[in-house]
Short mmCIF file of C-alpha atoms in Angstrom, two decimals:
data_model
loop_
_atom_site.label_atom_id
_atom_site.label_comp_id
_atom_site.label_asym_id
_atom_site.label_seq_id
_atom_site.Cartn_x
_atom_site.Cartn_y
_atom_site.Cartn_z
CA UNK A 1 94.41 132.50 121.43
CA UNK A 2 92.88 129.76 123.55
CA UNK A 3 89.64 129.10 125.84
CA UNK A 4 90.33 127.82 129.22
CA UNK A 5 87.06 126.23 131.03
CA UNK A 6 87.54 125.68 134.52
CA UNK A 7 84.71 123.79 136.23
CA UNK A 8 82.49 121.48 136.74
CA UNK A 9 82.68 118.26 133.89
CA UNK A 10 80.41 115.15 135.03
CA UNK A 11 78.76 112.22 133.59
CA UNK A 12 75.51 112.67 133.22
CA UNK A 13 72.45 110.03 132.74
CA UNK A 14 69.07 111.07 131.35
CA UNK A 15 66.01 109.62 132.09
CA UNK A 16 63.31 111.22 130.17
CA UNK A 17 59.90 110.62 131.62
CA UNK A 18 56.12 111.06 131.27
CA UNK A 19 56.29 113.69 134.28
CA UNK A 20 57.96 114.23 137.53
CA UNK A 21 57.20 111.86 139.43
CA UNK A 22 55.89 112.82 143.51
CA UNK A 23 57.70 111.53 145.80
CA UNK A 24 57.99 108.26 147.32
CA UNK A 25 56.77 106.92 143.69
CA UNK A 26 58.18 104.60 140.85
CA UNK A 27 57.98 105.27 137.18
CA UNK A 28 59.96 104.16 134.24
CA UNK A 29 61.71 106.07 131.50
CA UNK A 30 60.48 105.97 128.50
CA UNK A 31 64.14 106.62 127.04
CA UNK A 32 68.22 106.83 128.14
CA UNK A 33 70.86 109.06 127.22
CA UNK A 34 74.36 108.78 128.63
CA UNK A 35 77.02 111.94 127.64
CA UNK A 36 79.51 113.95 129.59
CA UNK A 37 78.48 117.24 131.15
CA UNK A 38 78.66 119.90 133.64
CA UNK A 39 78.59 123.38 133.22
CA UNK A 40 82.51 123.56 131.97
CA UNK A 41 82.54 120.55 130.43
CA UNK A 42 79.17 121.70 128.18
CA UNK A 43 80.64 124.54 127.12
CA UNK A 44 84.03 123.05 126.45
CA UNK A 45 82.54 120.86 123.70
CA UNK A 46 80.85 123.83 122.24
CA UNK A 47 83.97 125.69 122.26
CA UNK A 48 85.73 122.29 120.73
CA UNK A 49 83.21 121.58 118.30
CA UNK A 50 83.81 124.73 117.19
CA UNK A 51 87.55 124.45 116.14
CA UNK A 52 88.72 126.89 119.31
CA UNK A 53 91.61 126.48 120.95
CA UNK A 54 90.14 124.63 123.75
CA UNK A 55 91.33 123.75 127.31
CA UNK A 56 89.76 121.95 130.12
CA UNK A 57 90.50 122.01 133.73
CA UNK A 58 88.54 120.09 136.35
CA UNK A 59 89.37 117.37 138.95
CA UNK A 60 88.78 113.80 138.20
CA UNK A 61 89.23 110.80 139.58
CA UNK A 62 91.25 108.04 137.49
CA UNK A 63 88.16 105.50 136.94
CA UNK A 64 85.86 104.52 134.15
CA UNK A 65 83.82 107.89 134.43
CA UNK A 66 87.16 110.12 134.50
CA UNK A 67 88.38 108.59 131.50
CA UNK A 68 85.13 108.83 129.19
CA UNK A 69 84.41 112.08 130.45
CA UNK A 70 88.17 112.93 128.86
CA UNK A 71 87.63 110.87 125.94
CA UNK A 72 84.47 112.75 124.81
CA UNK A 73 86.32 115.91 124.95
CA UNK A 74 89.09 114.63 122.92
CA UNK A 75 87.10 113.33 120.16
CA UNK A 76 86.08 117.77 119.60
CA UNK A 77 89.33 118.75 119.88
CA UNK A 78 89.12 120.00 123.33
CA UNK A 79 92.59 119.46 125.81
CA UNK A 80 92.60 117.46 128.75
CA UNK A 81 96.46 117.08 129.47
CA UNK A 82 95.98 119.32 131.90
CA UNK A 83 93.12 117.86 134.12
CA UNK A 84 94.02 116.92 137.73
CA UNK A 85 93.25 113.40 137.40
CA UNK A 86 94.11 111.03 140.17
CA UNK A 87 92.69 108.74 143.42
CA UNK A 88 92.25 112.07 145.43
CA UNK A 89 89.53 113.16 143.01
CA UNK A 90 85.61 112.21 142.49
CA UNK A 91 84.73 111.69 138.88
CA UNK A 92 81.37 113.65 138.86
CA UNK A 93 78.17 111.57 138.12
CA UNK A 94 74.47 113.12 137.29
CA UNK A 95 71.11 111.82 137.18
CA UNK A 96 68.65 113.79 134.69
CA UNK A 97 64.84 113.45 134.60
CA UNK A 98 63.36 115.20 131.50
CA UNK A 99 59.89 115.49 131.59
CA UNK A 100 58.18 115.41 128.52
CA UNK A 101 54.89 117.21 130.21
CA UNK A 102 57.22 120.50 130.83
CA UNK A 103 60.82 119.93 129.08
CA UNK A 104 61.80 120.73 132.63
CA UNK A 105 64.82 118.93 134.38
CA UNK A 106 65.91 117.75 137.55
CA UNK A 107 69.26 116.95 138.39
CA UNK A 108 70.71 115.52 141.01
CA UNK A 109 74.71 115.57 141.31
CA UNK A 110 77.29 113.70 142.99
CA UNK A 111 80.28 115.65 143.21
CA UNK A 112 83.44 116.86 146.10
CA UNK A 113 81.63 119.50 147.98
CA UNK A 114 84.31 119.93 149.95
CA UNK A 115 87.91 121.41 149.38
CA UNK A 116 90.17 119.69 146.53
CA UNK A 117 93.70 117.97 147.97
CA UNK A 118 96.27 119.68 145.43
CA UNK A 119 99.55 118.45 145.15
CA UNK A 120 103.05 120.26 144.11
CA UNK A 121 102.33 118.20 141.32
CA UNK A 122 99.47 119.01 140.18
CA UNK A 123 99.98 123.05 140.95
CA UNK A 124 103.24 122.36 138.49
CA UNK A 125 100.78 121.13 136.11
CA UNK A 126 98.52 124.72 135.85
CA UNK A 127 101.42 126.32 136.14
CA UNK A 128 102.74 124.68 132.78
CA UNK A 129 100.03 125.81 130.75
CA UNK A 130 99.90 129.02 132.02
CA UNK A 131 103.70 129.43 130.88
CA UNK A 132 102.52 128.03 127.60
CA UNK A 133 99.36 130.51 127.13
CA UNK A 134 101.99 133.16 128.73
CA UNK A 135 104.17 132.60 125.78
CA UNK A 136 101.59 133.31 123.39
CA UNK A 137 100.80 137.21 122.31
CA UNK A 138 97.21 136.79 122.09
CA UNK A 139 94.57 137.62 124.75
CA UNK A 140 93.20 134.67 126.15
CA UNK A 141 89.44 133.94 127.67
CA UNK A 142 88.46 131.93 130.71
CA UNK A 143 85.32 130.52 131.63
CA UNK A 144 84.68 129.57 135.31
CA UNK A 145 81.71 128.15 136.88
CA UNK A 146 82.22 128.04 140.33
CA UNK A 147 83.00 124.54 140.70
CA UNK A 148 86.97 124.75 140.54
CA UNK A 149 87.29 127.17 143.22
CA UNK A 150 91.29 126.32 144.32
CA UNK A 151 92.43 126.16 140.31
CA UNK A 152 90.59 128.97 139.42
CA UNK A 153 91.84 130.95 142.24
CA UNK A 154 95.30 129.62 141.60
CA UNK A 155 95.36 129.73 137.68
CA UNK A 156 93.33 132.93 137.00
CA UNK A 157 96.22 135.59 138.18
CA UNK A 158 98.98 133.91 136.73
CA UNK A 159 97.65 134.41 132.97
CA UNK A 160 98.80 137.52 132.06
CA UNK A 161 96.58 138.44 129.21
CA UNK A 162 93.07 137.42 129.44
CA UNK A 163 89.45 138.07 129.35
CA UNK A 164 87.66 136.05 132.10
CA UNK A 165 83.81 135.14 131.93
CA UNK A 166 81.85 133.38 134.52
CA UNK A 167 78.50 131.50 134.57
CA UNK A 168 76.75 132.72 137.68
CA UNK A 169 73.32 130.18 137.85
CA UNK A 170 73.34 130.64 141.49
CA UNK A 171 74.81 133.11 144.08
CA UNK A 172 77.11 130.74 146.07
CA UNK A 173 80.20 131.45 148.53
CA UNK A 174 82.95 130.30 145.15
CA UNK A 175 80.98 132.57 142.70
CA UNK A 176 81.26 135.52 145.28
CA UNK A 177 84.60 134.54 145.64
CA UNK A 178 85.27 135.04 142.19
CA UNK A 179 83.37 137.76 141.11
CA UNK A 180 86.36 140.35 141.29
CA UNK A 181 88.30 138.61 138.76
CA UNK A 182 85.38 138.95 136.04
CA UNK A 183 85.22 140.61 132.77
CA UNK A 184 81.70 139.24 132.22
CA UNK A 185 79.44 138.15 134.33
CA UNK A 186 76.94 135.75 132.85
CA UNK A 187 73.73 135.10 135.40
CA UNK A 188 71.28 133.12 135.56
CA UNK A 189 67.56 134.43 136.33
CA UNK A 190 68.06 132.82 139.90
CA UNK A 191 70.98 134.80 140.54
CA UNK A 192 70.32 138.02 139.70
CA UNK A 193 66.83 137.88 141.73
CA UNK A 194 68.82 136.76 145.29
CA UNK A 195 71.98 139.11 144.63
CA UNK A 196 68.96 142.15 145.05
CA UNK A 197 66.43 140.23 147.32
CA UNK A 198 63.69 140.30 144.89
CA UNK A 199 61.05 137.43 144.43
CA UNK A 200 61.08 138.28 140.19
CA UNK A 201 63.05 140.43 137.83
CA UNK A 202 60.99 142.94 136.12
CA UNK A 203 61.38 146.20 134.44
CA UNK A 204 61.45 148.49 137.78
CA UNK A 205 64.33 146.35 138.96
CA UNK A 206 66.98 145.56 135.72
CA UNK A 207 68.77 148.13 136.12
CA UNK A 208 69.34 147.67 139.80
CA UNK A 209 70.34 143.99 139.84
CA UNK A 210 72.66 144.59 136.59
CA UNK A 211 74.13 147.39 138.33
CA UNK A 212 74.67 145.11 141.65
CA UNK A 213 76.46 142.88 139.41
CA UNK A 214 78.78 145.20 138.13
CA UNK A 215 80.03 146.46 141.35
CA UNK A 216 81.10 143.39 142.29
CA UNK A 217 83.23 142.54 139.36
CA UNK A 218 86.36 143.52 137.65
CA UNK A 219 86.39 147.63 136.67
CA UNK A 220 84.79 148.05 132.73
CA UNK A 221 82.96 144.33 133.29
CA UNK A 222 79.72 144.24 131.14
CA UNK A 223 77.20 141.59 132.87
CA UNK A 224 74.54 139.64 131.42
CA UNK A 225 71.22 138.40 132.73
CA UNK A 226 69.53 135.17 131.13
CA UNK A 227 66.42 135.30 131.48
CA UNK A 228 64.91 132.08 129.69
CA UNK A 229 61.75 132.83 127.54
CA UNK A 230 61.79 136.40 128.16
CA UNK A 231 65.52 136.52 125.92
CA UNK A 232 68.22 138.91 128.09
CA UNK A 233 69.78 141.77 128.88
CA UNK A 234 72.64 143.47 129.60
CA UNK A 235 75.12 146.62 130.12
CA UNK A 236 76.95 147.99 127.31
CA UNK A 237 78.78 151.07 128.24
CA UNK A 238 76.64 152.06 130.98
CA UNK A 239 73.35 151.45 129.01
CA UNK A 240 70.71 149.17 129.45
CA UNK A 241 69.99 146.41 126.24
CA UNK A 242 67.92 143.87 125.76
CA UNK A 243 68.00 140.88 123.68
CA UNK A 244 64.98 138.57 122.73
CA UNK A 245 64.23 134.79 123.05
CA UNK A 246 63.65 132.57 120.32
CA UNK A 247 60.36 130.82 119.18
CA UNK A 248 61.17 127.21 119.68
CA UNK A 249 59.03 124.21 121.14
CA UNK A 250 61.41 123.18 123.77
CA UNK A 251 61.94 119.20 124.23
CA UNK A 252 64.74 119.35 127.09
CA UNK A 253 66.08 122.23 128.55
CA UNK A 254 68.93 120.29 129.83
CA UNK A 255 72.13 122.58 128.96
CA UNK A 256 70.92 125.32 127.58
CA UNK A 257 72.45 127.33 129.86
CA UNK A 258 76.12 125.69 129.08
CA UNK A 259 75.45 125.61 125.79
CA UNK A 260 74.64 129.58 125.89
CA UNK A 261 77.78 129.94 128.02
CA UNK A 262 80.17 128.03 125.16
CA UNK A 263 79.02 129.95 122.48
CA UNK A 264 79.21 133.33 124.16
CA UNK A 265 83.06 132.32 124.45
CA UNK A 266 83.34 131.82 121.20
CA UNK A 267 81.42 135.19 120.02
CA UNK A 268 84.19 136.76 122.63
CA UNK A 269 87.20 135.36 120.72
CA UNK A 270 85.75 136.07 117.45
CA UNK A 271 85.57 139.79 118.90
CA UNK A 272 82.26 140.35 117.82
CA UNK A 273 79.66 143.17 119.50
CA UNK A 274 78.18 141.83 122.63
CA UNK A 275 74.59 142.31 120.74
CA UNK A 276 75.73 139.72 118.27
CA UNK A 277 77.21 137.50 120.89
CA UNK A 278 74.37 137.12 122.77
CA UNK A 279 72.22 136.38 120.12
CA UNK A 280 74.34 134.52 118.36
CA UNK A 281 74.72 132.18 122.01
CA UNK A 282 70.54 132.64 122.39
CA UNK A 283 70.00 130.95 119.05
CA UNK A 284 72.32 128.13 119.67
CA UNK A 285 70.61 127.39 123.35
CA UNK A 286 67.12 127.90 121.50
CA UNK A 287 68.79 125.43 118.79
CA UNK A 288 69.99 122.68 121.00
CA UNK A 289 66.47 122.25 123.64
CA UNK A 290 64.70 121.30 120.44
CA UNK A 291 66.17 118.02 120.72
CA UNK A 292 66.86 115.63 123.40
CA UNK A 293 70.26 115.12 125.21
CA UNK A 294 72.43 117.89 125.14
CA UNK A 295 76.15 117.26 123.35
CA UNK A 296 74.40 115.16 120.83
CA UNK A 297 72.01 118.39 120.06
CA UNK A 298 74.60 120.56 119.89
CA UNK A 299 74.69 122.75 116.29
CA UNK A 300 77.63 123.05 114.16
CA UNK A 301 78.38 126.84 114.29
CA UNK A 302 77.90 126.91 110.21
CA UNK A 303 74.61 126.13 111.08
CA UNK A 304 73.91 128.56 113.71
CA UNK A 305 75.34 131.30 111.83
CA UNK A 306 73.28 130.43 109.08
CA UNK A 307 70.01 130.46 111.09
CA UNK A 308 71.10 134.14 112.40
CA UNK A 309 72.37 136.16 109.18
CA UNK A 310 69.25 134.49 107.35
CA UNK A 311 66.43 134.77 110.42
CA UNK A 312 65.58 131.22 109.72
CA UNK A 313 64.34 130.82 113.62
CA UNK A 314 61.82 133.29 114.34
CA UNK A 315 62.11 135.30 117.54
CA UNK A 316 59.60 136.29 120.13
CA UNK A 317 58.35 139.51 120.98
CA UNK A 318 60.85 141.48 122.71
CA UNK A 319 59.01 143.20 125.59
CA UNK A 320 61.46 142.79 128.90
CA UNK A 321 62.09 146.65 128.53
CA UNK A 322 59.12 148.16 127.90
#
């Protein structure tokens, strides 16, 4: 059994700050961070870290960025021999402000927004692990963010046994695009409110934008809403759950959302219940904003199963139902 991210890994720089700044201002960090990142490449070192089977695919460009971002995943354990990495590429780059008023980020991204040039050669190379997964017996899982829309289009149906998850932060043409190929369906907040036209999620409307979510995907999907402070919830056999949040004093939220995403992999090859899973992937996002950065604040997964069998972290009240 392996996990296959396919997305989005960049290099991200941190600035962490007094506040956001207005614009047309100057201000000065009062500390730097430099890590890889991205949505894939987050939860690819979770999965890593982890001791999972790890795999990620992404497009970078052969320069000093493309090869860090590689290294850091190597030094977890995680596989990048099958990266498309070459001069028709961008290597990703991020800048991060972290206010210390809020724990709020903002992140700016340079990336390809446009369509990726794929070679023969490069189509030989996905095709090469997905006759080595192929050859394997065991169900596989997939994580897609979006950001890889030609691989993950490309790669997806020619792995025949496989669970397929995908973070949905924001309802954009390659998530669309993807939805019918989902198992699980992990939105954000953000997502769920514009896939219904509503201004909030509350109560009177969970059950609608879960149930928009599931049309959409693959027949017997489960999807997930995130919903920050206010925990989660979810569909489980045609009923409505909720999970809650956890009591923390955030410090940066920057990756929480990856960070849930990694773990939830790993709670879906360790076959557990999705109410452990997403608790289990709650704690470890509650875990992580405590500190700053993000792969440096990651928790070893003794830890975080430690913190959940023994209710170490304390949880808040869990009223997103009722």
């Amino acid at each position: 059994m392996a996990i296959v991210h396919i997305g989005l890994s960049c290099y991200d720089q941190f600035f962490f700050i007094d506040q956001t700044p207005a614009e047309n201002v100057k201000t000065f960090s009062t500390q730097f961070l430099e890590s890889g990142g991205g949505p894939a490449g987050n939860a690819a070192y979770v999965t890593g870290k982890w001791k999972t089977p790890t795999y990620i695919l992404t497009t970078l460009k052969d320069d000093i960025y493309g090869r860090k971002i590689n290294q850091e995943h190597n030094e977890v354990g995680v596989n990048t021999d099958y990266v498309i990495m070459n001069d028709n590429q961008v290597s990703p780059l991020s800048a991060v402000w972290v206010s210390a008023e809020t724990a709020a980020r903002t992140i700016v991204t340079h990336k390809n927004n446009g369509s990726k040039v794929l070679t023969a050669e490069d189509y030989a190379l996905l095709n090469e692990l997905a006759d080595k997964l192929n050859a394997q017996p065991e169900t596989h899982i997939i994580l897609l963010d979006g950001h890889e829309l030609e691989i993950s289009k490309y790669f997806i149906p020619r792995v025949h046994n496989k669970i397929v998850i995908i973070d949905a932060d924001a309802v954009r043409e390659p998530v669309l695009d993807l939805l019918h190929l989902v198992d699980y369906c992990v939105a954000s907040e953000e997502f769920a409110q514009k896939l219904i036209n509503e201004n909030d999620l509350h109560p009177g409307n969970f059950a609608r934008a879960l149930e928009a979510m599931e049309k959409l995907c693959a027949p017997g999907n489960k999807p997930v809403i995130t919903l920050g402070e206010r925990g989660g919830i979810y569909l489980d056999d045609g009923l409505l759950h909720a999970y809650p949040a956890y009591d923390v004093r955030a410090v940066d939220t920057t990756g929480a959302g990856d960070i849930f995403h990694g773990a939830f992999c790993y709670g879906i090859a360790q076959g557990w219940e999705l109410s452990k899973i997403v608790r289990v992937a709650a704690l470890t996002s509650a875990i992580k904003i405590q500190e700053q950065g993000v792969r440096n604040a990651i928790p070893d997964i003794d830890f975080v199963l430690n913190a959940y069998e023994k209710k170490t972290i304390p949880v808040k009240a869990l009223d997103t139902i009722n």
